[in-house]
Coordinates of C-alpha atoms and ligand atoms in Angstrom, one line a residue:
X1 CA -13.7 1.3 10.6
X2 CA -13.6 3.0 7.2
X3 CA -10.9 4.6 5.7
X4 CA -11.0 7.9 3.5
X5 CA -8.8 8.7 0.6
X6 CA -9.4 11.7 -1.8
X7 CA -10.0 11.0 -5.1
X8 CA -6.7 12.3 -6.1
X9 CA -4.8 9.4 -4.1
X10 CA -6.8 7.0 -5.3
X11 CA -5.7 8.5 -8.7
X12 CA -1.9 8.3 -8.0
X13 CA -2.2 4.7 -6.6
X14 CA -3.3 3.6 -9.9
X15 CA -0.4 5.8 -11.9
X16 CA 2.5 4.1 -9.8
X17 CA 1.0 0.5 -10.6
X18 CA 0.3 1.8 -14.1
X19 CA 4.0 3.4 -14.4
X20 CA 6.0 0.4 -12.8
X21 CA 4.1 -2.1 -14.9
X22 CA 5.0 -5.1 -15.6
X23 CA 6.7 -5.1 -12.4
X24 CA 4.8 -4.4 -8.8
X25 CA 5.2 -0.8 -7.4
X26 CA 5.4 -0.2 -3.9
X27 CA 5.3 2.2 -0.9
X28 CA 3.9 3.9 1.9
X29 CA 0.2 5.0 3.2
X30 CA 0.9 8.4 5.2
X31 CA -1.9 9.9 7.5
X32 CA -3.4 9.7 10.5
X33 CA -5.9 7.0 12.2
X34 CA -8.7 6.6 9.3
X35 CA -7.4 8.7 6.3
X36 CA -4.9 8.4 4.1
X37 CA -3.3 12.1 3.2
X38 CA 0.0 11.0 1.5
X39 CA 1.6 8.8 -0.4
X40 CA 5.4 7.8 -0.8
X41 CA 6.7 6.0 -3.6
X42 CA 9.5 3.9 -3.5
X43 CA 11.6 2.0 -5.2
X44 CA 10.5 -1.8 -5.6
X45 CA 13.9 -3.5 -4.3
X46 CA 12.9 -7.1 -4.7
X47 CA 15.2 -9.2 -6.8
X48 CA 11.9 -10.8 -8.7
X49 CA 9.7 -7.4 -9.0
X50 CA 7.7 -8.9 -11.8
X51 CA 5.6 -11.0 -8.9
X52 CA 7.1 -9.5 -5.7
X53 CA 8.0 -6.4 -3.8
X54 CA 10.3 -5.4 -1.0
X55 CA 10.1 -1.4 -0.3
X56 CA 13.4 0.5 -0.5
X57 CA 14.3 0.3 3.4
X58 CA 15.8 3.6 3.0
X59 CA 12.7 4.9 2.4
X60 CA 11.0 3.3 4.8
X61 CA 13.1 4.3 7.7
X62 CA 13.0 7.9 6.8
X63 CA 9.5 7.7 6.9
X64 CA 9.4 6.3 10.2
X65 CA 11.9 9.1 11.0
X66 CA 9.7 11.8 10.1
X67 CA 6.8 10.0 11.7
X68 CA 8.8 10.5 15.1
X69 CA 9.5 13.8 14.7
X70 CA 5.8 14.5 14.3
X71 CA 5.0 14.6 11.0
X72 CA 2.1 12.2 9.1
X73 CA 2.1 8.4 10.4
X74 CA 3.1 5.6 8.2
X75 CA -0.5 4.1 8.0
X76 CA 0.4 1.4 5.9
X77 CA 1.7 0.6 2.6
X78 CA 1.0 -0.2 -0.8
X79 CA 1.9 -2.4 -3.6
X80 CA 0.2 -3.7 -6.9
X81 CA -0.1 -6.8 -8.6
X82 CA 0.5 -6.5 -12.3
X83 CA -1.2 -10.1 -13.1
X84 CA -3.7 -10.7 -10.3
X85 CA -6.7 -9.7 -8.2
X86 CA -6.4 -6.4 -5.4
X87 CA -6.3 -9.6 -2.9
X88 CA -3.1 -10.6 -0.5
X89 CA -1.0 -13.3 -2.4
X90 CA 0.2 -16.4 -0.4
X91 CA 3.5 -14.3 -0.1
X92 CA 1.7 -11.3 1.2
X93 CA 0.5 -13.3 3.9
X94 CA 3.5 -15.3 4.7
X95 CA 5.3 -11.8 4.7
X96 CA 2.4 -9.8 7.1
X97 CA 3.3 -8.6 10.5
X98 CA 0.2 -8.6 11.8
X99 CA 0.9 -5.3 13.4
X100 CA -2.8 -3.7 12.1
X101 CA -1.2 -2.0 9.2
X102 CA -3.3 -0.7 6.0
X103 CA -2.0 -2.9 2.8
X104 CA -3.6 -1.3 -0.2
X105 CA -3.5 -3.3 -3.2
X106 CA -4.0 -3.1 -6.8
X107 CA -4.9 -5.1 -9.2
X108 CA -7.4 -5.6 -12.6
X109 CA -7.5 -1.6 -12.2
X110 CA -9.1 -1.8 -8.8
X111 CA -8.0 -0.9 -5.4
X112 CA -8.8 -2.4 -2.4
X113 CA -7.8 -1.9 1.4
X114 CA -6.9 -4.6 3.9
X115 CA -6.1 -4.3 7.3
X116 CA -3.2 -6.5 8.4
X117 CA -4.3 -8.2 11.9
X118 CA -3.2 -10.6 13.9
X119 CA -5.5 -13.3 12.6
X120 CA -4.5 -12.5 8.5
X121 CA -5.7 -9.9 6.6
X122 CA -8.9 -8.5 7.1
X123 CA -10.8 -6.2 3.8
X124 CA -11.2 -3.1 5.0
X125 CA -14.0 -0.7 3.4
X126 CA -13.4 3.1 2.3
X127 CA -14.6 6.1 1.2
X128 CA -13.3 8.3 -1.6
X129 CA -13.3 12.2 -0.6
X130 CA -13.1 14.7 -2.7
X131 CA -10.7 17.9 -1.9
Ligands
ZN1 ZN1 1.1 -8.8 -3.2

């Protein structure tokens, strides 16, 4: 499966890592099955945000709230990695759910998409729209 994103997104993924550096940023994918249309920043609640992330629960279950009342899914979510590769850490992995989420994650200036499975995270390729 590929994911789309529009240029724009891909844009404001790489603003939030830029803006919360040197700590990781964090948040949600919004969208439907196979495109990203939305981002949500939040807040990186982590007591160690330099090399870890824990998004805002607040945020997160608001956006689950709005998912149910029919508005964009949560997709996934997103986080960056101020010192390191766009690849899931040891602590990413030991922290996945393996529920099929997107993870996007940057790093070095590069984005890259991963789908959390049940067998660890798998890359996941995508395509950059334009609007
Ligand atoms: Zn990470």
């Amino acid at each position: 499966m590929t994911l789309n994103i529009s240029s724009d997104l891909i844009e404001a993924l790489r603003n939030e890592a830029n803006k919360t550096h040197p700590n990781e940023c964090c948040g949600i994918l919004l969208g439907a099955a196979g495109e990203i249309a939305q981002i949500q920043p939040a807040t990186n609640v982590h007591p160690t945000p330099e090399t870890h992330f824990e998004i805002d629960p607040a945020t997160l279950i608001a956006a689950y709230k709005i998912e149910r009342e029919g508005g964009p899914n949560v997709i996934g979510y997103y986080h960056s990695h101020p010192k390191g590769l766009p690849e899931p850490s040891k602590t990413d992995q030991a922290s996945a759910a393996g529920d099929d989420k997107v993870w996007a994650i940057i790093g070095c200036d590069k984005i890259r998409f991963w789908r959390d499975g049940p067998v660890g995270f798998k890359p996941l390729s995508y395509e950059v729209v334009e609007d």
